[in-house]
Coordinates of C-alpha atoms and ligand atoms in Angstrom, one line a residue:
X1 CA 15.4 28.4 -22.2
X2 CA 11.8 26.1 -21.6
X3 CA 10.9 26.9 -17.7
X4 CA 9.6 23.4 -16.4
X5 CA 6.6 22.8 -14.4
X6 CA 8.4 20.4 -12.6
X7 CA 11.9 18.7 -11.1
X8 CA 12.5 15.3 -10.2
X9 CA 16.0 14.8 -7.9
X10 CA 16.4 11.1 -8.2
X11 CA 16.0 8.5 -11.2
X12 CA 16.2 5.3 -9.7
X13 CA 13.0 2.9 -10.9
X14 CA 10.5 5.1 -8.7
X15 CA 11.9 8.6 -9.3
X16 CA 12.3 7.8 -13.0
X17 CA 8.7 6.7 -13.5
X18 CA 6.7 9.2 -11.1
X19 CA 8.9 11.8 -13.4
X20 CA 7.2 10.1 -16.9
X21 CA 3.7 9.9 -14.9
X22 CA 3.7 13.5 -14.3
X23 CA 4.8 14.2 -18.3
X24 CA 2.2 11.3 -19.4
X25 CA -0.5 14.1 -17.6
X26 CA 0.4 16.8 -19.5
X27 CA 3.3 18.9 -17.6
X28 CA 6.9 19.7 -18.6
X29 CA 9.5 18.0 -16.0
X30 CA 13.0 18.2 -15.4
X31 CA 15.4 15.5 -14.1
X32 CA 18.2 15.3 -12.0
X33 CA 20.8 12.6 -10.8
X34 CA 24.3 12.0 -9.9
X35 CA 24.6 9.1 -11.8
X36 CA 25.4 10.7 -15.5
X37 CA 24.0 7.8 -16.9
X38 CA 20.7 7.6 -15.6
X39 CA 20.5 11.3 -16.8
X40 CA 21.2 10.3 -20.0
X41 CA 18.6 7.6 -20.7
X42 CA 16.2 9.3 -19.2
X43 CA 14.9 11.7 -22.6
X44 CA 15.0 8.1 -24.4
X45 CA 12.3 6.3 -22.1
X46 CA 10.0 8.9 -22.0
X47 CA 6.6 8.9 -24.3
X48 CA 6.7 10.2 -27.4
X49 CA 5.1 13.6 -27.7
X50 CA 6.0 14.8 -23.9
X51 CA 8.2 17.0 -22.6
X52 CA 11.1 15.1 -20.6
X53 CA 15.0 16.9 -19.5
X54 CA 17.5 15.0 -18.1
X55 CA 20.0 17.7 -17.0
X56 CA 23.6 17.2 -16.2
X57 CA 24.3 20.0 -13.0
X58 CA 22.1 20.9 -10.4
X59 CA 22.5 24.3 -11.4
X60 CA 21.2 23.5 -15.0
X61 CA 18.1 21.8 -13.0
X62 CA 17.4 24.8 -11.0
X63 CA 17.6 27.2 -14.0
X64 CA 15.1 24.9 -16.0
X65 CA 12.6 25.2 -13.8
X66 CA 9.6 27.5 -13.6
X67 CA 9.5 29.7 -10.5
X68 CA 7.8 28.9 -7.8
X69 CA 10.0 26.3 -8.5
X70 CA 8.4 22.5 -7.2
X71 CA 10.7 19.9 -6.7
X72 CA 10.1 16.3 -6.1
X73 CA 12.8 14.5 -4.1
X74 CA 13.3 10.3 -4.9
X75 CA 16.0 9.8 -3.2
X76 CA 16.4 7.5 -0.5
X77 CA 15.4 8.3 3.4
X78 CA 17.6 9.3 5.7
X79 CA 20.8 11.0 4.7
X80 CA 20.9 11.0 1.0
X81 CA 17.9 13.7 1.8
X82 CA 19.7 15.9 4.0
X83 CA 22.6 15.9 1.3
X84 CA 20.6 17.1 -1.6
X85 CA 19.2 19.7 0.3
X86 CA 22.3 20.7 1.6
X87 CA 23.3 20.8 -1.9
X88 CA 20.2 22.3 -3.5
X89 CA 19.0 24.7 -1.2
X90 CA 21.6 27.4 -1.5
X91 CA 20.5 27.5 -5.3
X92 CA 16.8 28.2 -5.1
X93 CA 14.6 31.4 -4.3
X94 CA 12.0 32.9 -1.9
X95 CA 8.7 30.8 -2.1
X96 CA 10.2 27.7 -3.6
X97 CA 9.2 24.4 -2.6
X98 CA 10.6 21.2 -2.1
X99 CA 8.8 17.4 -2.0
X100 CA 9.9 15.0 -0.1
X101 CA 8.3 11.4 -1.8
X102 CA 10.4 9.1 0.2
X103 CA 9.3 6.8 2.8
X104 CA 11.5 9.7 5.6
X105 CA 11.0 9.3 9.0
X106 CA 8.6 12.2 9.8
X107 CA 10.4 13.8 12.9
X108 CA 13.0 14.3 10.2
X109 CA 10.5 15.4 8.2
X110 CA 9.5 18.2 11.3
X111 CA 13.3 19.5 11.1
X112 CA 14.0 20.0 7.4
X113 CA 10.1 22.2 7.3
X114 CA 11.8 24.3 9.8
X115 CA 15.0 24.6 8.5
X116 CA 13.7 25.2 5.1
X117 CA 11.0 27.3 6.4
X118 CA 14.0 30.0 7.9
X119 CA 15.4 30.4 4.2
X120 CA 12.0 31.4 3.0
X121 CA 11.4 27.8 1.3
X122 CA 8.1 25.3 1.3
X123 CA 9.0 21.8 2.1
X124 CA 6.5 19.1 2.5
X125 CA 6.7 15.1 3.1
X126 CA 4.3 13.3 1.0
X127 CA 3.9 9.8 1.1
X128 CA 3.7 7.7 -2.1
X129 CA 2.7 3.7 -2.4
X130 CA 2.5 1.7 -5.0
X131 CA 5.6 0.4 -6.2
X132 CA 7.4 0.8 -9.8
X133 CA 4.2 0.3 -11.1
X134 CA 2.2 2.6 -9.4
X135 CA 4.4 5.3 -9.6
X136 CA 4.3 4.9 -13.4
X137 CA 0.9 4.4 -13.9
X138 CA -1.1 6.0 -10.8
X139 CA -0.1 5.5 -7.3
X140 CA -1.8 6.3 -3.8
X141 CA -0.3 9.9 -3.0
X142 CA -0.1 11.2 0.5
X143 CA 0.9 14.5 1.0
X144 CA 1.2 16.9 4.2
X145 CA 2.2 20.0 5.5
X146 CA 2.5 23.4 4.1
X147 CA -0.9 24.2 2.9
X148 CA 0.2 27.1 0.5
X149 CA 2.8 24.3 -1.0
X150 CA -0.4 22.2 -1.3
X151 CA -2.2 23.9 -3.3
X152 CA 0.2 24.5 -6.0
X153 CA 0.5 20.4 -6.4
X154 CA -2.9 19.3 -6.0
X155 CA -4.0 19.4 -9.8
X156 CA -0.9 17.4 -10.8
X157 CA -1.1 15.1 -7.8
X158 CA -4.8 14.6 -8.8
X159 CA -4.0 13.9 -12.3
X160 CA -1.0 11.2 -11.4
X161 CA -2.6 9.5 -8.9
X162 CA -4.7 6.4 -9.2
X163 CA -8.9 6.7 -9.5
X164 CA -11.2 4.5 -7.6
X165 CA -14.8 5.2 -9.2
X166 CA -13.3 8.4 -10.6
X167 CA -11.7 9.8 -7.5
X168 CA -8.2 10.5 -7.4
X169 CA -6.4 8.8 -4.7
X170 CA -4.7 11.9 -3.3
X171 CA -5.7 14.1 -0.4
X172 CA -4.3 16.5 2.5
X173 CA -3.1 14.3 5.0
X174 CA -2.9 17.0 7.3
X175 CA -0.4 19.2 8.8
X176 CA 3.4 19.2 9.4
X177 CA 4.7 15.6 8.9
X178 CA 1.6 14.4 8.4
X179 CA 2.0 12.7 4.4
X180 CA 5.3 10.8 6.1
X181 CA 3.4 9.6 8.9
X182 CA 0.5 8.0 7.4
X183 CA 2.1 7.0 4.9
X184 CA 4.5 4.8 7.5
X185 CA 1.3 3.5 9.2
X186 CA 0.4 2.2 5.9
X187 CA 3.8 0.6 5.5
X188 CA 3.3 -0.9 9.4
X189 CA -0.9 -2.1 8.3
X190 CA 1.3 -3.7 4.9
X191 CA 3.7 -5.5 7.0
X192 CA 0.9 -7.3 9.5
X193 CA -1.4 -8.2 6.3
X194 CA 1.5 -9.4 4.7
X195 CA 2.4 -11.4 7.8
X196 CA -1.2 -12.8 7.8
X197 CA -1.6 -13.8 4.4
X198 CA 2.3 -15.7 5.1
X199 CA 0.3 -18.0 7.8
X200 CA -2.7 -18.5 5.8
X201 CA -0.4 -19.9 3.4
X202 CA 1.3 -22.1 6.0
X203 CA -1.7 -23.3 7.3
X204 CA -2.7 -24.5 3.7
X205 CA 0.0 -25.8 2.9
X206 CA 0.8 -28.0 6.0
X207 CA -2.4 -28.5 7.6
X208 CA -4.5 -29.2 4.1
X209 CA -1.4 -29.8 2.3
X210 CA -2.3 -28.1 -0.7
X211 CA 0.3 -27.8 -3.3
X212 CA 1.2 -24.7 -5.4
X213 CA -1.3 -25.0 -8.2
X214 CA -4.1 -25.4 -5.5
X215 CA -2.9 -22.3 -3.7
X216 CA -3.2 -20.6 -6.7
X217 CA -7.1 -21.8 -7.0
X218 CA -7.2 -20.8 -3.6
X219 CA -6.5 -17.0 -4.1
X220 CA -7.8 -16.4 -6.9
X221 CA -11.5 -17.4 -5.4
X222 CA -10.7 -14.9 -2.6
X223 CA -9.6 -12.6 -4.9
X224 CA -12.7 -12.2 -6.5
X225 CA -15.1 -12.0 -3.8
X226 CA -14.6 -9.5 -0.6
X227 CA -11.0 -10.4 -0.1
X228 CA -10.2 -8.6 -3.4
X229 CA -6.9 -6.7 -3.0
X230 CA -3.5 -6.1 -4.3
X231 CA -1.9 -8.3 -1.7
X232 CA -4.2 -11.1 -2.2
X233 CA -3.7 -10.7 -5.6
X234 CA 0.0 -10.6 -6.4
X235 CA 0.1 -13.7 -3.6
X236 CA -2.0 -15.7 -6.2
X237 CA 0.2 -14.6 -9.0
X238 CA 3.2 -15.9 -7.1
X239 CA 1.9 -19.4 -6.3
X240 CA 2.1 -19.4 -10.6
X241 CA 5.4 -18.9 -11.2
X242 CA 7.6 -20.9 -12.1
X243 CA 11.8 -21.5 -11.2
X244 CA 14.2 -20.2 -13.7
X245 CA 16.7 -22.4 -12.2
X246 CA 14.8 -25.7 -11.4
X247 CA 12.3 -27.7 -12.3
X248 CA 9.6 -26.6 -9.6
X249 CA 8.4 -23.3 -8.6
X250 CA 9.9 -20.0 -7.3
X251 CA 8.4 -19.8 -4.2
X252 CA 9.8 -22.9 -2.8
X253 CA 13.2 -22.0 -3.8
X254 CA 13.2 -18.7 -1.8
X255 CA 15.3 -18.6 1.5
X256 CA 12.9 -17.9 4.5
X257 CA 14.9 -14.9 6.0
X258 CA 12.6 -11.5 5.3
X259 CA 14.2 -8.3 4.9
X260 CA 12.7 -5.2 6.2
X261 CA 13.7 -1.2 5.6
X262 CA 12.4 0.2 9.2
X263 CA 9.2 1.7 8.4
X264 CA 7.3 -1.2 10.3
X265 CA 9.4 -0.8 13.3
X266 CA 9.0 3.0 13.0
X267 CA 5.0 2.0 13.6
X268 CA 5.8 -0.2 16.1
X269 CA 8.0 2.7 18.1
X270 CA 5.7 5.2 17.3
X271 CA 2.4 3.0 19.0
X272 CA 4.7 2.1 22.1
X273 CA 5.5 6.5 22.3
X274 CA 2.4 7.7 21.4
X275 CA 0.3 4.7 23.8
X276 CA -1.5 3.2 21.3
X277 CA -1.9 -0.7 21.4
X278 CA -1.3 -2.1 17.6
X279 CA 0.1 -6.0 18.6
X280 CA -0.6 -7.0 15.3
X281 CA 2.3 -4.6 13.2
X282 CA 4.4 -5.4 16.4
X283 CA 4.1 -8.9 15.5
X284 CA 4.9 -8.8 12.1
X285 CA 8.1 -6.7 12.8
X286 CA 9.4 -8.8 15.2
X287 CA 8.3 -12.1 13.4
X288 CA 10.7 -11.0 10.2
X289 CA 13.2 -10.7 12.6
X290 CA 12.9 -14.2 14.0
X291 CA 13.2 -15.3 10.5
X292 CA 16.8 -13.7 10.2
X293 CA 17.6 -16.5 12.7
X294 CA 17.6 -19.3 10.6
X295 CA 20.3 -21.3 11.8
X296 CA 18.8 -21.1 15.3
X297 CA 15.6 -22.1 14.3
X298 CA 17.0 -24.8 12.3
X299 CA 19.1 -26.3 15.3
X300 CA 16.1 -25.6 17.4
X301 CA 13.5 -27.6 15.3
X302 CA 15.6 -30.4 15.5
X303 CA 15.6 -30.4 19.6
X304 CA 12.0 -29.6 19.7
X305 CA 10.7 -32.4 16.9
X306 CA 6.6 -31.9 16.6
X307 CA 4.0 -33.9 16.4
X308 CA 2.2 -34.6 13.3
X309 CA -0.5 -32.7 11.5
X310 CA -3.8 -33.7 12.3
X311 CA -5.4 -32.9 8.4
X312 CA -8.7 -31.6 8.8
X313 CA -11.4 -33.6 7.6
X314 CA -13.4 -31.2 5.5
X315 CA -10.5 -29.5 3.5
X316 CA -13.1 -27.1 1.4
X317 CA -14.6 -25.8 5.0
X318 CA -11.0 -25.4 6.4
X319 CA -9.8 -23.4 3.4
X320 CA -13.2 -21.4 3.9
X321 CA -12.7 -20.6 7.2
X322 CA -8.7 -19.9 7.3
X323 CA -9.7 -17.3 4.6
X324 CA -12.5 -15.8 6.9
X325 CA -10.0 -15.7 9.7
X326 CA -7.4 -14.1 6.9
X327 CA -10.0 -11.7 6.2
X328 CA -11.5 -10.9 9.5
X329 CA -7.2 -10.1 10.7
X330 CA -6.8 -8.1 8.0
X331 CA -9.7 -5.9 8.7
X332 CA -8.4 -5.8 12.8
X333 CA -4.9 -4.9 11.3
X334 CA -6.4 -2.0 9.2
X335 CA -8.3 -1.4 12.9
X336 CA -5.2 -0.8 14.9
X337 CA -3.5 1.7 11.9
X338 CA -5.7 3.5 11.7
X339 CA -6.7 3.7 15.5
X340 CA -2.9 5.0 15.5
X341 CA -3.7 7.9 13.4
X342 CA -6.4 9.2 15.3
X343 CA -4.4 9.4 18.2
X344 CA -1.0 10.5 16.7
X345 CA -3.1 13.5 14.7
X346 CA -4.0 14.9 18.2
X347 CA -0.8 14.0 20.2
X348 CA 0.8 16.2 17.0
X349 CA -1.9 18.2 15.9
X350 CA -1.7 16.8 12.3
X351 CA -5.4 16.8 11.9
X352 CA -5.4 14.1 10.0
X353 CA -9.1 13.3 7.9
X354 CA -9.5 9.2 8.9
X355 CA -12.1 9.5 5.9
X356 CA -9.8 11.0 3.5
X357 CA -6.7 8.5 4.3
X358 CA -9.2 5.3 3.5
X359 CA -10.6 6.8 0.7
X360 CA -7.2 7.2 -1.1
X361 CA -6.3 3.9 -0.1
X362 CA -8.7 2.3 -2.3
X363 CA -6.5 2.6 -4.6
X364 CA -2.7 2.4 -6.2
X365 CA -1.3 1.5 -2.7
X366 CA 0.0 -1.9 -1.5
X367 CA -2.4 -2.0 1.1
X368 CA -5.9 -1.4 -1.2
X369 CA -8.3 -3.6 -0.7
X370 CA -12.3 -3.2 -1.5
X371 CA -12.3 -3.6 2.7
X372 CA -11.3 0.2 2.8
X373 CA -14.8 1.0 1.1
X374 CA -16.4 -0.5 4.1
X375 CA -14.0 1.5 6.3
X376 CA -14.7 4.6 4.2
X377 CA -18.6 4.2 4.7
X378 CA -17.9 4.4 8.7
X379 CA -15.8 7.1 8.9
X380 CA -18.6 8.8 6.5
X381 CA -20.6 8.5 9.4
X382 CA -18.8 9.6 12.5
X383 CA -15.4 11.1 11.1
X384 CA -14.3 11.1 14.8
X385 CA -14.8 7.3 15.5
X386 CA -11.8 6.2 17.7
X387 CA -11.6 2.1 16.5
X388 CA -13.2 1.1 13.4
X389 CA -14.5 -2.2 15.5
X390 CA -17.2 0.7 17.4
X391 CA -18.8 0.6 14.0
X392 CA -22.3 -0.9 13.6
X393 CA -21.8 -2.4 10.7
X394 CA -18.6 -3.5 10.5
X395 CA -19.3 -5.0 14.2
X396 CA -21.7 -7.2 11.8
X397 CA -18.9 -8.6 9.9
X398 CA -16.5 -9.2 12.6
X399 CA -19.1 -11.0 14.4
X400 CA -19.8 -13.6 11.2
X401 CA -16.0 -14.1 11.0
X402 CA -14.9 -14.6 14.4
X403 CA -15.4 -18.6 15.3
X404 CA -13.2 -18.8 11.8
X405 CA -10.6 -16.9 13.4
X406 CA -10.8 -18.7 16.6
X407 CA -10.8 -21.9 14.9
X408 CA -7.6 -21.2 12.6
X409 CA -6.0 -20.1 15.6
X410 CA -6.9 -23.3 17.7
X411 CA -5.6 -25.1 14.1
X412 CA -2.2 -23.6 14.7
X413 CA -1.7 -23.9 18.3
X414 CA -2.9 -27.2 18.4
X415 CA -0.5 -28.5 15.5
X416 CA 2.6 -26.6 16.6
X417 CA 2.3 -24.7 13.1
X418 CA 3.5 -20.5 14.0
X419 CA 0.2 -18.4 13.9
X420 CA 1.7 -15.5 15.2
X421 CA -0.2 -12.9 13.6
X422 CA -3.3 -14.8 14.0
X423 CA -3.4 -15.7 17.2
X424 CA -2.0 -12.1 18.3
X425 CA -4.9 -10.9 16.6
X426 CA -7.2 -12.6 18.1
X427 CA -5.6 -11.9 21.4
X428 CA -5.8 -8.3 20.7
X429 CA -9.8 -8.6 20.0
X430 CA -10.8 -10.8 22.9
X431 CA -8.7 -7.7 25.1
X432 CA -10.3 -5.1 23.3
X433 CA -13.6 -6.2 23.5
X434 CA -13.4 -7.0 27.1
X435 CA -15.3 -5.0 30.0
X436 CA -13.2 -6.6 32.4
X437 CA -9.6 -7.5 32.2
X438 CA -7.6 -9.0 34.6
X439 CA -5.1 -5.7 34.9
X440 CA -6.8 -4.7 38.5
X441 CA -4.5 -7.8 39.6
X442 CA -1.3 -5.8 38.2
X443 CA -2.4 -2.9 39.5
X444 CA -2.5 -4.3 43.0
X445 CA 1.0 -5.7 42.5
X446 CA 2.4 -2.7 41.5
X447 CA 1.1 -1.3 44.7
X448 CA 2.5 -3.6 46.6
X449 CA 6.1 -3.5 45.5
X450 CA 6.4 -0.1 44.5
X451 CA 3.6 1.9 46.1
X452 CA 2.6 3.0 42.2
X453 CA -1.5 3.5 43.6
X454 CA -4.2 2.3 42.2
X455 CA -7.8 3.7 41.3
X456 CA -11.0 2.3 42.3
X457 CA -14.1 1.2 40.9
X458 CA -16.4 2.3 43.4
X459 CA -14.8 5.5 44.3
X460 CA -12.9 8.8 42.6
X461 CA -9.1 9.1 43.7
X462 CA -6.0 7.3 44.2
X463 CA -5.4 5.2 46.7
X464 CA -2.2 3.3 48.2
X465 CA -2.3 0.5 50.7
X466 CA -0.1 -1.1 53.1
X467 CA -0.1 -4.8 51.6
X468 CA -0.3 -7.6 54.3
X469 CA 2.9 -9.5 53.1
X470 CA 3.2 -13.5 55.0
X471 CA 6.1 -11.6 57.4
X472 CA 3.1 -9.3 59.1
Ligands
6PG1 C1 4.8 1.0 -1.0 C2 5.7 0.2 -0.2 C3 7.1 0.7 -0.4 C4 8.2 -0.4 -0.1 C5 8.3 -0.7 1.4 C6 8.9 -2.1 1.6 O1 3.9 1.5 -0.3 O2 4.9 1.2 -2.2 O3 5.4 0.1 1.1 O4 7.2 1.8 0.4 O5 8.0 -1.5 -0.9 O6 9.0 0.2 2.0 O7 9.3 -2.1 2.9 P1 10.2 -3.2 3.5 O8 11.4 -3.3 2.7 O9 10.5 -2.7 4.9 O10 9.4 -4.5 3.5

């Protein structure tokens, strides 16, 4: 029997088309699923000319494939995982390896390397964004972990992947769970820009009270200047579409409750554990699950009634600066990310290349954007630098955007429209940027109640004080 170069476990939309991605590039591929079905169809949909097997038993898998055997899990995270493996492992041999592409949480990710690792088998969590269409056509690939495991992939990974000026948009994210971590940082930087470019829209369409067709005008111009990203994109594609159902457009038919899988609150978890400050994912977590409460919000904006929208009086200049502060949050979201990553590769020693992570995002991922060239030019300079707002030059930009963020955000708060993400953004920068914050005052009042200490600013140590209360 044909030895395959590779096995796909998993033929749901994703697992099916990274499978015909990897034959569209030249290799032979097995597949696998539980669903006979989907087995079936699969030799039907593939491209002419390439070599595709759908087989029915994971035994017949196993046997089709060419030793060290590399197989690519789809499956979803979480259990489903542990189940194939449990089923799969006993069948394979010494030096094997096994590819997590799932969006796993990466401490589970830390457990099944060491479990596989004592039967003599690779595994490895990699990271892939891009949806259906990426994984068909070239997504943004993360991978991690076993170095050895690594280098049997890279060519094909390089070949699947997207290219940005040539480049493949695959690299080493580093050791152990590495691929699965970055890649839910991504996911949490996703959710805030997402959450951004939802109160842009709200903005436009209640304080300048642009309709559907403008909105579309509207993105498409920032599409094609330095707002140009996927996001942005699809966004302006939406505001064209029209209702199957009624007479008007889809968007305004759609129930304002957003769903979300966990990979955002994962961020969010992981920059309360780790001690990194990221307020704009948190926000965009907890602000889809304020949606959820729609009946709530519903009984509670008939209480609290609001005032009217003040219009603004130069609508060309407002849409020009709410996309300035869109832009100028985005960048800020992409800051706290990646200022995650630094500090999660050394609290897990993933060693994670900063440079290397932007430069892949460039490309295929939800999250690409031509920004990330500016972010890859900085970390091209000091690979080491902490906060992408300590660079020079993008310093430059955030300085020519921020009175449009401050104004948008003053929009919102003054008209009782939700700027959550904005305004937290802003928050974060005016903290971030500031010398002097107001903390020494908590300090002192967690001395006082609790004796917790202090440090001071004119002296080394720690110090504790009995606090003069109004009894003494
Ligand atoms: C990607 C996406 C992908 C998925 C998200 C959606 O990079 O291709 O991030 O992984 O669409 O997990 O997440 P929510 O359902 O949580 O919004």
């Amino acid at each position: 029997m044909e030895r395959h170069n590779y096995g796909v476990i998993g033929l749901g939309v994703m697992g099916r088309n990274l499978l015909y991605n990897i034959a569209d590039n030249g290799f032979s591929v097995a597949g696998f699923d539980l669903d006979v079905e989907k087995v079936k169809e699969l030799h039907a949909g593939a491209t002419p000319g390439t070599t595709v097997l759908g087989t029915a038993s994971l035994e017949d898998f196993v046997s089709a494939l060419e030793t060290p055997r590399k197989i690519i899990l789809m499956v979803p995270a979480g259990k489903p995982v542990d189940a194939v493996l449990g089923s799969i492992t006993p069948l394979l041999s010494k030096g094997d390896i096994v590819i997590d592409a799932g969006n796993s949480y990466f401490k589970d990710t830390d457990r099944r390397i060491a479990e596989l690792a004592s039967k003599d088998l690779h595994f490895m969590g990699m990271g892939v964004s891009g949806g259906e269409q990426g994984a068909r056509r070239g997504p943004s690939i993360m991978p991690g972990g076993d170095l050895q495991a690594f280098n049997h992939l890279q060519p094909m990974l390089e070949a699947i992947s997207a290219k940005v000026d040539g480049e493949a948009c695959t690299a080493y994210m580093g050791k152990g769970s590495a691929g699965n971590y970055v890649k839910m940082v991504h996911n949490g930087i996703e959710y805030a820009i997402m959450q951004l470019i939802s109160e842009a829209y709200d903005l436009l369409r209640k304080g300048a009270n642009l309709n559907n067709d403008q909105l579309y005008q509207v993105f498409k111009t920032w599409n094609e200047g330095e707002m140009n990203s996927f996001l942005i994109e699809i966004t302006r594609d939406i505001f064209q579409q029209k209702d199957d159902l009624t007479d008007g457009y889809l968007v305004d038919q759609i129930l304002d409750k957003a769903g979300a899988k966990g990979t955002g609150k994962w961020t969010s978890e992981q920059a309360m554990e780790i001690g990194v400050s990221i307020p704009t994912i948190d926000i965009a977590v907890t602000s889809r699950i304020l949606s959820a409460y729609k009946d709530e919000r519903v009984q509670a904006s008939q209480l609290y009634s609001k005032n009217e929208i003040s219009t603004p009086e130069n609508t060309e200049l407002f849409i020009k600066e709410v996309g300035d502060a869109l832009y100028l949050a985005t960048l800020i979201s992409y800051a706290q990310g990646l200022a995650l990553l630094v500090k999660a590769s050394e609290e897990y020693k993933f060693e994670i290349p900063l440079k290397d992570v932007v430069k892949i995002w460039r490309g295929g991922c939800i999250i690409r954007s031509v920004l990330l060239e500016k972010f890859y030019q900085a970390y091209s300079k000091d690979k080491n630098l902490s906060n992408i707002l300590l660079d020079k030059a993008i310093s430059e930009i955030v300085k020519d955007k921020i009175s449009s963020l401050r104004k948008t955000a003053a929009f919102a708060a003054s008209n009782g429209i939700s700027g959550l993400g904005i305004q937290t953004t802003l928050g974060y920068f005016d903290a971030y940027t500031t010398e002097s914050l107001p903390v020494n005052l908590i300090q002192a009042q967690r001395d006082y109640f609790g004796a917790h200490t202090y440090q001071r600013i004119d002296r080394e140590g720690v110090f504790h004080t009995s606090w003069k209360t109004s009894n003494n």
